Amino acid sequence: MMLDQNISEIFLAEPIHPGEMLQDELEARSLSQRELAAQLGVSPAFVNALIHGRKSVSVSLAMKLEKALEINASFWLNAQRNNNRTLAYQKAKQELEHLHVPAARHAELLQAVA
């Protein structure tokens, strides 16, 4: 069970979508969603969907965010990747809880999805 605990520590208890980070950045800069949308060349609805976790950060969007906000594209891509991995881990863990396998095998399966 120790293996399971160590893997759990890798992933956040609650995933943080990059849109949440973007919202914090907009507030810190007193920048509206509409203003950012204009800078990115996307609709305000798209920015709103991103902030609320309904859209993901693509390579193209990360590059646009880097240009508009001067925050490295890799930051946005890593944030999206970490969010995706945490969500996938939580889903896999939930699915494994319904299987009847020995505790040691359960830990191995969790390691495999990490």
mmCIF file of N, CA and C in Angstrom:
data_model
loop_
_atom_site.group_PDB
_atom_site.id
_atom_site.type_symbol
_atom_site.label_atom_id
_atom_site.label_comp_id
_atom_site.label_asym_id
_atom_site.label_seq_id
_atom_site.Cartn_x
_atom_site.Cartn_y
_atom_site.Cartn_z
ATOM 1 N N MET A 1 0.814 -1.195 0.000
ATOM 2 C CA MET A 1 0.000 0.000 0.000
ATOM 3 C C MET A 1 0.863 1.267 0.000
ATOM 4 N N MET A 2 2.106 1.126 0.415
ATOM 5 C CA MET A 2 3.008 2.270 0.427
ATOM 6 C C MET A 2 3.193 2.825 -0.986
ATOM 7 N N LEU A 3 3.281 1.934 -1.965
ATOM 8 C CA LEU A 3 3.423 2.364 -3.353
ATOM 9 C C LEU A 3 2.251 3.236 -3.772
ATOM 10 N N ASP A 4 1.049 2.814 -3.431
ATOM 11 C CA ASP A 4 -0.162 3.574 -3.742
ATOM 12 C C ASP A 4 -0.095 4.961 -3.115
ATOM 13 N N GLN A 5 0.355 5.041 -1.886
ATOM 14 C CA GLN A 5 0.442 6.326 -1.194
ATOM 15 C C GLN A 5 1.450 7.240 -1.891
ATOM 16 N N ASN A 6 2.596 6.702 -2.292
ATOM 17 C CA ASN A 6 3.604 7.521 -2.964
ATOM 18 C C ASN A 6 3.100 8.053 -4.295
ATOM 19 N N ILE A 7 2.404 7.217 -5.044
ATOM 20 C CA ILE A 7 1.855 7.660 -6.324
ATOM 21 C C ILE A 7 0.826 8.757 -6.099
ATOM 22 N N SER A 8 -0.009 8.598 -5.093
ATOM 23 C CA SER A 8 -1.036 9.597 -4.803
ATOM 24 C C SER A 8 -0.425 10.956 -4.510
ATOM 25 N N GLU A 9 0.759 10.954 -3.924
ATOM 26 C CA GLU A 9 1.413 12.215 -3.597
ATOM 27 C C GLU A 9 1.885 12.955 -4.849
ATOM 28 N N ILE A 10 2.079 12.219 -5.958
ATOM 29 C CA ILE A 10 2.525 12.840 -7.202
ATOM 30 C C ILE A 10 1.428 13.718 -7.787
ATOM 31 N N PHE A 11 0.199 13.282 -7.615
ATOM 32 C CA PHE A 11 -0.938 13.960 -8.214
ATOM 33 C C PHE A 11 -1.647 14.824 -7.183
ATOM 34 N N LEU A 12 -2.122 15.953 -7.613
ATOM 35 C CA LEU A 12 -2.849 16.850 -6.734
ATOM 36 C C LEU A 12 -4.176 16.235 -6.336
ATOM 37 N N ALA A 13 -4.629 16.556 -5.137
ATOM 38 C CA ALA A 13 -5.937 16.065 -4.703
ATOM 39 C C ALA A 13 -7.024 16.603 -5.625
ATOM 40 N N GLU A 14 -6.912 17.838 -5.976
ATOM 41 C CA GLU A 14 -7.857 18.467 -6.903
ATOM 42 C C GLU A 14 -7.072 19.017 -8.084
ATOM 43 N N PRO A 15 -7.434 18.618 -9.280
ATOM 44 C CA PRO A 15 -6.713 19.146 -10.442
ATOM 45 C C PRO A 15 -6.925 20.650 -10.579
ATOM 46 N N ILE A 16 -5.896 21.311 -11.051
ATOM 47 C CA ILE A 16 -5.988 22.757 -11.284
ATOM 48 C C ILE A 16 -5.929 22.978 -12.789
ATOM 49 N N HIS A 17 -7.013 23.461 -13.334
ATOM 50 C CA HIS A 17 -7.068 23.722 -14.774
ATOM 51 C C HIS A 17 -6.285 25.000 -15.061
ATOM 52 N N PRO A 18 -5.569 25.049 -16.175
ATOM 53 C CA PRO A 18 -4.824 26.264 -16.503
ATOM 54 C C PRO A 18 -5.710 27.501 -16.604
ATOM 55 N N GLY A 19 -6.988 27.304 -16.868
ATOM 56 C CA GLY A 19 -7.915 28.432 -16.902
ATOM 57 C C GLY A 19 -8.010 29.148 -15.567
ATOM 58 N N GLU A 20 -7.895 28.385 -14.473
ATOM 59 C CA GLU A 20 -7.901 29.012 -13.144
ATOM 60 C C GLU A 20 -6.680 29.910 -12.982
ATOM 61 N N MET A 21 -5.545 29.428 -13.468
ATOM 62 C CA MET A 21 -4.314 30.220 -13.399
ATOM 63 C C MET A 21 -4.426 31.460 -14.279
ATOM 64 N N LEU A 22 -5.047 31.282 -15.423
ATOM 65 C CA LEU A 22 -5.251 32.405 -16.339
ATOM 66 C C LEU A 22 -6.141 33.463 -15.696
ATOM 67 N N GLN A 23 -7.191 33.036 -15.031
ATOM 68 C CA GLN A 23 -8.083 33.981 -14.351
ATOM 69 C C GLN A 23 -7.312 34.787 -13.308
ATOM 70 N N ASP A 24 -6.465 34.104 -12.534
ATOM 71 C CA ASP A 24 -5.642 34.802 -11.538
ATOM 72 C C ASP A 24 -4.735 35.830 -12.211
ATOM 73 N N GLU A 25 -4.174 35.456 -13.342
ATOM 74 C CA GLU A 25 -3.281 36.359 -14.073
ATOM 75 C C GLU A 25 -4.043 37.574 -14.605
ATOM 76 N N LEU A 26 -5.228 37.343 -15.125
ATOM 77 C CA LEU A 26 -6.042 38.459 -15.628
ATOM 78 C C LEU A 26 -6.377 39.426 -14.498
ATOM 79 N N GLU A 27 -6.753 38.879 -13.352
ATOM 80 C CA GLU A 27 -7.082 39.739 -12.205
ATOM 81 C C GLU A 27 -5.869 40.542 -11.764
ATOM 82 N N ALA A 28 -4.705 39.901 -11.715
ATOM 83 C CA ALA A 28 -3.483 40.592 -11.289
ATOM 84 C C ALA A 28 -3.123 41.732 -12.240
ATOM 85 N N ARG A 29 -3.471 41.580 -13.502
ATOM 86 C CA ARG A 29 -3.150 42.590 -14.512
ATOM 87 C C ARG A 29 -4.309 43.545 -14.783
ATOM 88 N N SER A 30 -5.424 43.356 -14.093
ATOM 89 C CA SER A 30 -6.642 44.134 -14.351
ATOM 90 C C SER A 30 -7.001 44.083 -15.835
ATOM 91 N N LEU A 31 -6.920 42.892 -16.397
ATOM 92 C CA LEU A 31 -7.201 42.662 -17.809
ATOM 93 C C LEU A 31 -8.509 41.883 -17.921
ATOM 94 N N SER A 32 -9.400 42.338 -18.777
ATOM 95 C CA SER A 32 -10.689 41.655 -18.930
ATOM 96 C C SER A 32 -10.556 40.468 -19.884
ATOM 97 N N GLN A 33 -11.511 39.574 -19.806
ATOM 98 C CA GLN A 33 -11.556 38.443 -20.730
ATOM 99 C C GLN A 33 -11.677 38.944 -22.167
ATOM 100 N N ARG A 34 -12.470 39.964 -22.348
ATOM 101 C CA ARG A 34 -12.673 40.534 -23.686
ATOM 102 C C ARG A 34 -11.351 41.102 -24.237
ATOM 103 N N GLU A 35 -10.607 41.794 -23.386
ATOM 104 C CA GLU A 35 -9.322 42.359 -23.826
ATOM 105 C C GLU A 35 -8.334 41.248 -24.197
ATOM 106 N N LEU A 36 -8.295 40.203 -23.370
ATOM 107 C CA LEU A 36 -7.398 39.093 -23.679
ATOM 108 C C LEU A 36 -7.819 38.406 -24.972
ATOM 109 N N ALA A 37 -9.110 38.216 -25.141
ATOM 110 C CA ALA A 37 -9.620 37.579 -26.360
ATOM 111 C C ALA A 37 -9.157 38.348 -27.598
ATOM 112 N N ALA A 38 -9.221 39.671 -27.537
ATOM 113 C CA ALA A 38 -8.783 40.498 -28.669
ATOM 114 C C ALA A 38 -7.288 40.299 -28.936
ATOM 115 N N GLN A 39 -6.500 40.231 -27.871
ATOM 116 C CA GLN A 39 -5.057 40.026 -28.031
ATOM 117 C C GLN A 39 -4.739 38.651 -28.611
ATOM 118 N N LEU A 40 -5.543 37.652 -28.238
ATOM 119 C CA LEU A 40 -5.305 36.282 -28.695
ATOM 120 C C LEU A 40 -5.899 36.000 -30.069
ATOM 121 N N GLY A 41 -6.834 36.850 -30.491
ATOM 122 C CA GLY A 41 -7.524 36.608 -31.756
ATOM 123 C C GLY A 41 -8.557 35.500 -31.652
ATOM 124 N N VAL A 42 -9.182 35.399 -30.470
ATOM 125 C CA VAL A 42 -10.243 34.407 -30.247
ATOM 126 C C VAL A 42 -11.463 35.140 -29.710
ATOM 127 N N SER A 43 -12.568 34.446 -29.603
ATOM 128 C CA SER A 43 -13.785 35.077 -29.090
ATOM 129 C C SER A 43 -13.735 35.177 -27.567
ATOM 130 N N PRO A 44 -14.442 36.160 -27.006
ATOM 131 C CA PRO A 44 -14.554 36.233 -25.551
ATOM 132 C C PRO A 44 -15.178 34.961 -24.968
ATOM 133 N N ALA A 45 -16.079 34.333 -25.720
ATOM 134 C CA ALA A 45 -16.700 33.085 -25.253
ATOM 135 C C ALA A 45 -15.653 31.982 -25.108
ATOM 136 N N PHE A 46 -14.670 31.965 -26.006
ATOM 137 C CA PHE A 46 -13.602 30.967 -25.916
ATOM 138 C C PHE A 46 -12.777 31.189 -24.653
ATOM 139 N N VAL A 47 -12.405 32.434 -24.386
ATOM 140 C CA VAL A 47 -11.621 32.743 -23.185
ATOM 141 C C VAL A 47 -12.417 32.368 -21.945
ATOM 142 N N ASN A 48 -13.700 32.667 -21.933
ATOM 143 C CA ASN A 48 -14.549 32.314 -20.795
ATOM 144 C C ASN A 48 -14.601 30.800 -20.602
ATOM 145 N N ALA A 49 -14.732 30.062 -21.698
ATOM 146 C CA ALA A 49 -14.771 28.596 -21.615
ATOM 147 C C ALA A 49 -13.438 28.048 -21.104
ATOM 148 N N LEU A 50 -12.345 28.658 -21.513
ATOM 149 C CA LEU A 50 -11.027 28.246 -21.037
ATOM 150 C C LEU A 50 -10.908 28.484 -19.538
ATOM 151 N N ILE A 51 -11.302 29.656 -19.104
ATOM 152 C CA ILE A 51 -11.214 30.001 -17.690
ATOM 153 C C ILE A 51 -12.062 29.064 -16.828
ATOM 154 N N HIS A 52 -13.180 28.634 -17.365
ATOM 155 C CA HIS A 52 -14.069 27.750 -16.604
ATOM 156 C C HIS A 52 -13.805 26.265 -16.860
ATOM 157 N N GLY A 53 -12.685 25.955 -17.505
ATOM 158 C CA GLY A 53 -12.267 24.574 -17.670
ATOM 159 C C GLY A 53 -12.986 23.796 -18.752
ATOM 160 N N ARG A 54 -13.695 24.496 -19.621
ATOM 161 C CA ARG A 54 -14.418 23.817 -20.698
ATOM 162 C C ARG A 54 -13.597 23.725 -21.984
ATOM 163 N N LYS A 55 -12.476 24.397 -22.020
ATOM 164 C CA LYS A 55 -11.535 24.338 -23.146
ATOM 165 C C LYS A 55 -10.154 24.015 -22.589
ATOM 166 N N SER A 56 -9.335 23.406 -23.424
ATOM 167 C CA SER A 56 -7.973 23.039 -23.032
ATOM 168 C C SER A 56 -6.962 23.937 -23.731
ATOM 169 N N VAL A 57 -5.767 23.962 -23.181
ATOM 170 C CA VAL A 57 -4.682 24.735 -23.776
ATOM 171 C C VAL A 57 -3.982 23.868 -24.817
ATOM 172 N N SER A 58 -4.005 24.309 -26.050
ATOM 173 C CA SER A 58 -3.302 23.641 -27.149
ATOM 174 C C SER A 58 -1.932 24.302 -27.316
ATOM 175 N N VAL A 59 -1.102 23.723 -28.157
ATOM 176 C CA VAL A 59 0.203 24.324 -28.443
ATOM 177 C C VAL A 59 0.015 25.720 -29.028
ATOM 178 N N SER A 60 -0.902 25.844 -29.958
ATOM 179 C CA SER A 60 -1.165 27.138 -30.590
ATOM 180 C C SER A 60 -1.615 28.178 -29.562
ATOM 181 N N LEU A 61 -2.535 27.788 -28.707
ATOM 182 C CA LEU A 61 -3.023 28.723 -27.689
ATOM 183 C C LEU A 61 -1.917 29.078 -26.704
ATOM 184 N N ALA A 62 -1.114 28.105 -26.318
ATOM 185 C CA ALA A 62 -0.010 28.376 -25.389
ATOM 186 C C ALA A 62 0.946 29.409 -25.981
ATOM 187 N N MET A 63 1.192 29.300 -27.272
ATOM 188 C CA MET A 63 2.075 30.266 -27.934
ATOM 189 C C MET A 63 1.441 31.657 -27.966
ATOM 190 N N LYS A 64 0.136 31.710 -28.186
ATOM 191 C CA LYS A 64 -0.563 33.000 -28.174
ATOM 192 C C LYS A 64 -0.552 33.605 -26.772
ATOM 193 N N LEU A 65 -0.754 32.761 -25.757
ATOM 194 C CA LEU A 65 -0.717 33.247 -24.373
ATOM 195 C C LEU A 65 0.673 33.773 -24.024
ATOM 196 N N GLU A 66 1.699 33.086 -24.504
ATOM 197 C CA GLU A 66 3.069 33.550 -24.262
ATOM 198 C C GLU A 66 3.278 34.938 -24.867
ATOM 199 N N LYS A 67 2.813 35.121 -26.078
ATOM 200 C CA LYS A 67 2.979 36.416 -26.753
ATOM 201 C C LYS A 67 2.189 37.514 -26.036
ATOM 202 N N ALA A 68 0.963 37.210 -25.633
ATOM 203 C CA ALA A 68 0.099 38.218 -25.017
ATOM 204 C C ALA A 68 0.489 38.537 -23.576
ATOM 205 N N LEU A 69 0.875 37.508 -22.814
ATOM 206 C CA LEU A 69 1.098 37.694 -21.378
ATOM 207 C C LEU A 69 2.562 37.602 -20.960
ATOM 208 N N GLU A 70 3.428 37.234 -21.915
ATOM 209 C CA GLU A 70 4.853 37.057 -21.626
ATOM 210 C C GLU A 70 5.078 36.005 -20.539
ATOM 211 N N ILE A 71 4.269 34.952 -20.588
ATOM 212 C CA ILE A 71 4.446 33.785 -19.722
ATOM 213 C C ILE A 71 4.717 32.620 -20.661
ATOM 214 N N ASN A 72 5.841 31.975 -20.457
ATOM 215 C CA ASN A 72 6.310 30.910 -21.333
ATOM 216 C C ASN A 72 5.217 29.926 -21.739
ATOM 217 N N ALA A 73 5.190 29.574 -23.011
ATOM 218 C CA ALA A 73 4.215 28.600 -23.520
ATOM 219 C C ALA A 73 4.325 27.275 -22.783
ATOM 220 N N SER A 74 5.541 26.914 -22.394
ATOM 221 C CA SER A 74 5.725 25.642 -21.687
ATOM 222 C C SER A 74 4.993 25.637 -20.347
ATOM 223 N N PHE A 75 4.860 26.795 -19.710
ATOM 224 C CA PHE A 75 4.098 26.873 -18.458
ATOM 225 C C PHE A 75 2.658 26.436 -18.690
ATOM 226 N N TRP A 76 2.034 26.983 -19.731
ATOM 227 C CA TRP A 76 0.631 26.671 -20.015
ATOM 228 C C TRP A 76 0.461 25.213 -20.436
ATOM 229 N N LEU A 77 1.394 24.720 -21.243
ATOM 230 C CA LEU A 77 1.311 23.327 -21.692
ATOM 231 C C LEU A 77 1.531 22.355 -20.534
ATOM 232 N N ASN A 78 2.479 22.670 -19.661
ATOM 233 C CA ASN A 78 2.710 21.818 -18.489
ATOM 234 C C ASN A 78 1.513 21.840 -17.550
ATOM 235 N N ALA A 79 0.912 23.003 -17.384
ATOM 236 C CA ALA A 79 -0.278 23.096 -16.529
ATOM 237 C C ALA A 79 -1.403 22.233 -17.086
ATOM 238 N N GLN A 80 -1.588 22.276 -18.400
ATOM 239 C CA GLN A 80 -2.631 21.461 -19.024
ATOM 240 C C GLN A 80 -2.309 19.972 -18.885
ATOM 241 N N ARG A 81 -1.048 19.629 -19.125
ATOM 242 C CA ARG A 81 -0.635 18.225 -19.002
ATOM 243 C C ARG A 81 -0.840 17.709 -17.577
ATOM 244 N N ASN A 82 -0.450 18.504 -16.597
ATOM 245 C CA ASN A 82 -0.625 18.090 -15.203
ATOM 246 C C ASN A 82 -2.095 17.931 -14.856
ATOM 247 N N ASN A 83 -2.931 18.822 -15.343
ATOM 248 C CA ASN A 83 -4.372 18.727 -15.115
ATOM 249 C C ASN A 83 -4.910 17.439 -15.738
ATOM 250 N N ASN A 84 -4.523 17.177 -16.980
ATOM 251 C CA ASN A 84 -4.985 15.974 -17.671
ATOM 252 C C ASN A 84 -4.542 14.708 -16.948
ATOM 253 N N ARG A 85 -3.285 14.680 -16.512
ATOM 254 C CA ARG A 85 -2.770 13.494 -15.815
ATOM 255 C C ARG A 85 -3.480 13.286 -14.489
ATOM 256 N N THR A 86 -3.718 14.348 -13.766
ATOM 257 C CA THR A 86 -4.411 14.205 -12.487
ATOM 258 C C THR A 86 -5.818 13.687 -12.700
ATOM 259 N N LEU A 87 -6.516 14.221 -13.682
ATOM 260 C CA LEU A 87 -7.871 13.741 -13.976
ATOM 261 C C LEU A 87 -7.858 12.275 -14.398
ATOM 262 N N ALA A 88 -6.893 11.893 -15.239
ATOM 263 C CA ALA A 88 -6.795 10.504 -15.694
ATOM 264 C C ALA A 88 -6.478 9.575 -14.531
ATOM 265 N N TYR A 89 -5.585 10.010 -13.654
ATOM 266 C CA TYR A 89 -5.238 9.207 -12.480
ATOM 267 C C TYR A 89 -6.452 9.019 -11.581
ATOM 268 N N GLN A 90 -7.173 10.099 -11.323
ATOM 269 C CA GLN A 90 -8.358 10.000 -10.468
ATOM 270 C C GLN A 90 -9.389 9.049 -11.063
ATOM 271 N N LYS A 91 -9.569 9.116 -12.366
ATOM 272 C CA LYS A 91 -10.526 8.230 -13.032
ATOM 273 C C LYS A 91 -10.077 6.774 -12.927
ATOM 274 N N ALA A 92 -8.793 6.521 -13.202
ATOM 275 C CA ALA A 92 -8.267 5.159 -13.121
ATOM 276 C C ALA A 92 -8.360 4.620 -11.698
ATOM 277 N N LYS A 93 -8.041 5.458 -10.735
ATOM 278 C CA LYS A 93 -8.102 5.039 -9.331
ATOM 279 C C LYS A 93 -9.535 4.676 -8.957
ATOM 280 N N GLN A 94 -10.468 5.488 -9.390
ATOM 281 C CA GLN A 94 -11.878 5.223 -9.105
ATOM 282 C C GLN A 94 -12.323 3.907 -9.749
ATOM 283 N N GLU A 95 -11.891 3.662 -10.979
ATOM 284 C CA GLU A 95 -12.239 2.415 -11.658
ATOM 285 C C GLU A 95 -11.619 1.214 -10.957
ATOM 286 N N LEU A 96 -10.377 1.354 -10.473
ATOM 287 C CA LEU A 96 -9.702 0.252 -9.791
ATOM 288 C C LEU A 96 -10.352 -0.075 -8.453
ATOM 289 N N GLU A 97 -10.934 0.915 -7.816
ATOM 290 C CA GLU A 97 -11.586 0.673 -6.527
ATOM 291 C C GLU A 97 -12.753 -0.291 -6.659
ATOM 292 N N HIS A 98 -13.312 -0.392 -7.846
ATOM 293 C CA HIS A 98 -14.446 -1.285 -8.063
ATOM 294 C C HIS A 98 -14.008 -2.700 -8.428
ATOM 295 N N LEU A 99 -12.710 -2.887 -8.693
ATOM 296 C CA LEU A 99 -12.194 -4.214 -9.010
ATOM 297 C C LEU A 99 -11.827 -4.938 -7.724
ATOM 298 N N HIS A 100 -11.955 -6.236 -7.726
ATOM 299 C CA HIS A 100 -11.580 -7.039 -6.561
ATOM 300 C C HIS A 100 -10.224 -7.671 -6.841
ATOM 301 N N VAL A 101 -9.168 -6.946 -6.467
ATOM 302 C CA VAL A 101 -7.802 -7.426 -6.660
ATOM 303 C C VAL A 101 -7.053 -7.285 -5.338
ATOM 304 N N PRO A 102 -6.021 -8.122 -5.128
ATOM 305 C CA PRO A 102 -5.217 -7.990 -3.905
ATOM 306 C C PRO A 102 -4.594 -6.596 -3.820
ATOM 307 N N ALA A 103 -4.355 -6.148 -2.611
ATOM 308 C CA ALA A 103 -3.821 -4.798 -2.393
ATOM 309 C C ALA A 103 -2.513 -4.576 -3.147
ATOM 310 N N ALA A 104 -1.642 -5.580 -3.169
ATOM 311 C CA ALA A 104 -0.359 -5.426 -3.868
ATOM 312 C C ALA A 104 -0.585 -5.218 -5.366
ATOM 313 N N ARG A 105 -1.503 -5.949 -5.938
ATOM 314 C CA ARG A 105 -1.805 -5.808 -7.368
ATOM 315 C C ARG A 105 -2.444 -4.450 -7.643
ATOM 316 N N HIS A 106 -3.284 -3.992 -6.710
ATOM 317 C CA HIS A 106 -3.919 -2.677 -6.829
ATOM 318 C C HIS A 106 -2.844 -1.599 -6.941
ATOM 319 N N ALA A 107 -1.814 -1.696 -6.093
ATOM 320 C CA ALA A 107 -0.720 -0.724 -6.119
ATOM 321 C C ALA A 107 0.034 -0.798 -7.443
ATOM 322 N N GLU A 108 0.254 -2.013 -7.962
ATOM 323 C CA GLU A 108 0.936 -2.169 -9.250
ATOM 324 C C GLU A 108 0.134 -1.519 -10.376
ATOM 325 N N LEU A 109 -1.164 -1.704 -10.349
ATOM 326 C CA LEU A 109 -2.016 -1.121 -11.384
ATOM 327 C C LEU A 109 -1.981 0.399 -11.333
ATOM 328 N N LEU A 110 -1.993 0.948 -10.129
ATOM 329 C CA LEU A 110 -1.916 2.405 -9.996
ATOM 330 C C LEU A 110 -0.573 2.920 -10.502
ATOM 331 N N GLN A 111 0.487 2.162 -10.223
ATOM 332 C CA GLN A 111 1.813 2.555 -10.708
ATOM 333 C C GLN A 111 1.821 2.573 -12.234
ATOM 334 N N ALA A 112 1.146 1.622 -12.836
ATOM 335 C CA ALA A 112 1.122 1.525 -14.295
ATOM 336 C C ALA A 112 0.435 2.717 -14.949
ATOM 337 N N VAL A 113 -0.554 3.301 -14.293
ATOM 338 C CA VAL A 113 -1.268 4.434 -14.896
ATOM 339 C C VAL A 113 -0.620 5.765 -14.563
ATOM 340 N N ALA A 114 0.349 5.762 -13.661
ATOM 341 C CA ALA A 114 0.991 7.016 -13.246
ATOM 342 C C ALA A 114 1.929 7.533 -14.296
#
